[in-house]
Amino acid sequence: MGVSEPSGADGLRHPVVVDAMCPERRVLEHVTSRWGVLILIVLLERSYRFGELRRAVGGVSEKMLTQTLQTLERDGLVHRAARPVIPPRVDYSLTALGREAAEQVDALARWTERRLPAVQEARERYDEVRASSQ
């Protein structure tokens, strides 16, 4: 599949991820999942042990962290390094591919931080219009 395909009457080209059956969509879902985004952003700093990562990503359960790390590892974005020491030590870090993805979602997160006031203003305007029409 290519990067984009015609969307139809408007002649604009959209990424293939808008197609429900494309494999790229699954990767995008993994990277942009609730916990995937946060894990990738945190791992941009350095490698983390499981417990450290769980504390750094506020609110994630052990189960969801495990599942998300496995998914990101399977996609080639996260590297899991298990060291045969006592107690066992497992470190998680980004692969080169993971760093590239993490930089993209980090940019989106930083945009969100910068543009939050504009979003809040839009929400207030929307709520006022909705309240006055009821």
PDB file of N, CA and C in Angstrom, residues 56-95:
ATOM      1  N   ALA A  56       6.088   6.513  36.225  1.00  0.00           N
ATOM      2  CA  ALA A  56       6.254   7.671  35.342  1.00  0.00           C
ATOM      3  C   ALA A  56       5.009   7.929  34.488  1.00  0.00           C
ATOM      4  N   VAL A  57       4.295   6.858  34.142  1.00  0.00           N
ATOM      5  CA  VAL A  57       3.072   6.975  33.347  1.00  0.00           C
ATOM      6  C   VAL A  57       1.905   6.895  34.318  1.00  0.00           C
ATOM      7  N   GLY A  58       1.524   8.013  34.854  1.00  0.00           N
ATOM      8  CA  GLY A  58       0.499   8.053  35.886  1.00  0.00           C
ATOM      9  C   GLY A  58      -0.805   7.411  35.473  1.00  0.00           C
ATOM     10  N   GLY A  59      -1.340   6.561  36.362  1.00  0.00           N
ATOM     11  CA  GLY A  59      -2.659   5.989  36.167  1.00  0.00           C
ATOM     12  C   GLY A  59      -2.726   4.684  35.405  1.00  0.00           C
ATOM     13  N   VAL A  60      -1.634   4.218  34.852  1.00  0.00           N
ATOM     14  CA  VAL A  60      -1.674   2.970  34.084  1.00  0.00           C
ATOM     15  C   VAL A  60      -1.607   1.776  35.039  1.00  0.00           C
ATOM     16  N   SER A  61      -2.455   0.785  34.775  1.00  0.00           N
ATOM     17  CA  SER A  61      -2.431  -0.428  35.592  1.00  0.00           C
ATOM     18  C   SER A  61      -1.277  -1.317  35.133  1.00  0.00           C
ATOM     19  N   GLU A  62      -0.900  -2.236  35.998  1.00  0.00           N
ATOM     20  CA  GLU A  62       0.166  -3.180  35.650  1.00  0.00           C
ATOM     21  C   GLU A  62      -0.220  -3.975  34.405  1.00  0.00           C
ATOM     22  N   LYS A  63      -1.467  -4.414  34.357  1.00  0.00           N
ATOM     23  CA  LYS A  63      -1.944  -5.204  33.214  1.00  0.00           C
ATOM     24  C   LYS A  63      -1.861  -4.410  31.913  1.00  0.00           C
ATOM     25  N   MET A  64      -2.336  -3.164  31.919  1.00  0.00           N
ATOM     26  CA  MET A  64      -2.323  -2.354  30.697  1.00  0.00           C
ATOM     27  C   MET A  64      -0.900  -1.993  30.283  1.00  0.00           C
ATOM     28  N   LEU A  65      -0.044  -1.737  31.254  1.00  0.00           N
ATOM     29  CA  LEU A  65       1.344  -1.445  30.930  1.00  0.00           C
ATOM     30  C   LEU A  65       1.988  -2.657  30.267  1.00  0.00           C
ATOM     31  N   THR A  66       1.763  -3.823  30.836  1.00  0.00           N
ATOM     32  CA  THR A  66       2.314  -5.058  30.265  1.00  0.00           C
ATOM     33  C   THR A  66       1.813  -5.270  28.845  1.00  0.00           C
ATOM     34  N   GLN A  67       0.506  -5.162  28.645  1.00  0.00           N
ATOM     35  CA  GLN A  67      -0.070  -5.381  27.317  1.00  0.00           C
ATOM     36  C   GLN A  67       0.441  -4.369  26.300  1.00  0.00           C
ATOM     37  N   THR A  68       0.515  -3.115  26.706  1.00  0.00           N
ATOM     38  CA  THR A  68       0.955  -2.071  25.778  1.00  0.00           C
ATOM     39  C   THR A  68       2.433  -2.237  25.436  1.00  0.00           C
ATOM     40  N   LEU A  69       3.243  -2.566  26.423  1.00  0.00           N
ATOM     41  CA  LEU A  69       4.663  -2.802  26.149  1.00  0.00           C
ATOM     42  C   LEU A  69       4.848  -3.983  25.202  1.00  0.00           C
ATOM     43  N   GLN A  70       4.082  -5.044  25.392  1.00  0.00           N
ATOM     44  CA  GLN A  70       4.174  -6.199  24.500  1.00  0.00           C
ATOM     45  C   GLN A  70       3.780  -5.825  23.074  1.00  0.00           C
ATOM     46  N   THR A  71       2.731  -5.049  22.937  1.00  0.00           N
ATOM     47  CA  THR A  71       2.288  -4.611  21.614  1.00  0.00           C
ATOM     48  C   THR A  71       3.350  -3.748  20.945  1.00  0.00           C
ATOM     49  N   LEU A  72       3.899  -2.797  21.686  1.00  0.00           N
ATOM     50  CA  LEU A  72       4.935  -1.920  21.131  1.00  0.00           C
ATOM     51  C   LEU A  72       6.216  -2.679  20.825  1.00  0.00           C
ATOM     52  N   GLU A  73       6.516  -3.681  21.636  1.00  0.00           N
ATOM     53  CA  GLU A  73       7.686  -4.528  21.364  1.00  0.00           C
ATOM     54  C   GLU A  73       7.462  -5.337  20.088  1.00  0.00           C
ATOM     55  N   ARG A  74       6.275  -5.897  19.939  1.00  0.00           N
ATOM     56  CA  ARG A  74       5.953  -6.689  18.746  1.00  0.00           C
ATOM     57  C   ARG A  74       6.049  -5.837  17.482  1.00  0.00           C
ATOM     58  N   ASP A  75       5.636  -4.568  17.584  1.00  0.00           N
ATOM     59  CA  ASP A  75       5.705  -3.659  16.438  1.00  0.00           C
ATOM     60  C   ASP A  75       7.119  -3.140  16.174  1.00  0.00           C
ATOM     61  N   GLY A  76       8.073  -3.496  17.034  1.00  0.00           N
ATOM     62  CA  GLY A  76       9.458  -3.081  16.827  1.00  0.00           C
ATOM     63  C   GLY A  76       9.768  -1.694  17.353  1.00  0.00           C
ATOM     64  N   LEU A  77       8.920  -1.177  18.234  1.00  0.00           N
ATOM     65  CA  LEU A  77       9.119   0.175  18.748  1.00  0.00           C
ATOM     66  C   LEU A  77       9.813   0.202  20.099  1.00  0.00           C
ATOM     67  N   VAL A  78       9.648  -0.855  20.867  1.00  0.00           N
ATOM     68  CA  VAL A  78      10.225  -0.937  22.210  1.00  0.00           C
ATOM     69  C   VAL A  78      11.119  -2.171  22.280  1.00  0.00           C
ATOM     70  N   HIS A  79      12.249  -2.004  22.958  1.00  0.00           N
ATOM     71  CA  HIS A  79      13.168  -3.122  23.191  1.00  0.00           C
ATOM     72  C   HIS A  79      13.074  -3.522  24.660  1.00  0.00           C
ATOM     73  N   ARG A  80      12.920  -4.818  24.892  1.00  0.00           N
ATOM     74  CA  ARG A  80      12.863  -5.362  26.246  1.00  0.00           C
ATOM     75  C   ARG A  80      14.165  -6.111  26.502  1.00  0.00           C
ATOM     76  N   ALA A  81      14.923  -5.653  27.493  1.00  0.00           N
ATOM     77  CA  ALA A  81      16.205  -6.290  27.827  1.00  0.00           C
ATOM     78  C   ALA A  81      16.096  -6.922  29.210  1.00  0.00           C
ATOM     79  N   ALA A  82      16.056  -8.251  29.231  1.00  0.00           N
ATOM     80  CA  ALA A  82      15.993  -8.980  30.499  1.00  0.00           C
ATOM     81  C   ALA A  82      17.406  -9.391  30.886  1.00  0.00           C
ATOM     82  N   ARG A  83      17.789  -9.033  32.104  1.00  0.00           N
ATOM     83  CA  ARG A  83      19.135  -9.363  32.583  1.00  0.00           C
ATOM     84  C   ARG A  83      19.034 -10.475  33.615  1.00  0.00           C
ATOM     85  N   PRO A  84      19.860 -11.498  33.475  1.00  0.00           N
ATOM     86  CA  PRO A  84      19.794 -12.638  34.399  1.00  0.00           C
ATOM     87  C   PRO A  84      20.524 -12.365  35.716  1.00  0.00           C
ATOM     88  N   VAL A  85      19.946 -11.492  36.508  1.00  0.00           N
ATOM     89  CA  VAL A  85      20.514 -11.159  37.812  1.00  0.00           C
ATOM     90  C   VAL A  85      19.451 -11.442  38.862  1.00  0.00           C
ATOM     91  N   ILE A  86      19.849 -11.401  40.109  1.00  0.00           N
ATOM     92  CA  ILE A  86      18.901 -11.614  41.198  1.00  0.00           C
ATOM     93  C   ILE A  86      18.809 -10.322  41.999  1.00  0.00           C
ATOM     94  N   PRO A  87      17.652  -9.727  42.136  1.00  0.00           N
ATOM     95  CA  PRO A  87      16.407 -10.114  41.475  1.00  0.00           C
ATOM     96  C   PRO A  87      16.471  -9.813  39.980  1.00  0.00           C
ATOM     97  N   PRO A  88      15.610 -10.451  39.183  1.00  0.00           N
ATOM     98  CA  PRO A  88      15.635 -10.232  37.729  1.00  0.00           C
ATOM     99  C   PRO A  88      15.437  -8.755  37.400  1.00  0.00           C
ATOM    100  N   ARG A  89      16.123  -8.315  36.387  1.00  0.00           N
ATOM    101  CA  ARG A  89      16.020  -6.913  35.964  1.00  0.00           C
ATOM    102  C   ARG A  89      15.619  -6.883  34.496  1.00  0.00           C
ATOM    103  N   VAL A  90      14.573  -6.122  34.220  1.00  0.00           N
ATOM    104  CA  VAL A  90      14.102  -5.943  32.850  1.00  0.00           C
ATOM    105  C   VAL A  90      14.045  -4.446  32.577  1.00  0.00           C
ATOM    106  N   ASP A  91      14.694  -4.032  31.516  1.00  0.00           N
ATOM    107  CA  ASP A  91      14.696  -2.636  31.116  1.00  0.00           C
ATOM    108  C   ASP A  91      13.981  -2.489  29.779  1.00  0.00           C
ATOM    109  N   TYR A  92      13.259  -1.397  29.651  1.00  0.00           N
ATOM    110  CA  TYR A  92      12.547  -1.089  28.409  1.00  0.00           C
ATOM    111  C   TYR A  92      13.123   0.187  27.839  1.00  0.00           C
ATOM    112  N   SER A  93      13.359   0.168  26.529  1.00  0.00           N
ATOM    113  CA  SER A  93      13.893   1.338  25.841  1.00  0.00           C
ATOM    114  C   SER A  93      13.299   1.393  24.443  1.00  0.00           C
ATOM    115  N   LEU A  94      13.506   2.515  23.791  1.00  0.00           N
ATOM    116  CA  LEU A  94      13.014   2.676  22.426  1.00  0.00           C
ATOM    117  C   LEU A  94      14.024   2.115  21.431  1.00  0.00           C
ATOM    118  N   THR A  95      13.507   1.502  20.384  1.00  0.00           N
ATOM    119  CA  THR A  95      14.342   1.152  19.246  1.00  0.00           C
ATOM    120  C   THR A  95      14.481   2.415  18.395  1.00  0.00           C
TER     121      THR A  95
END
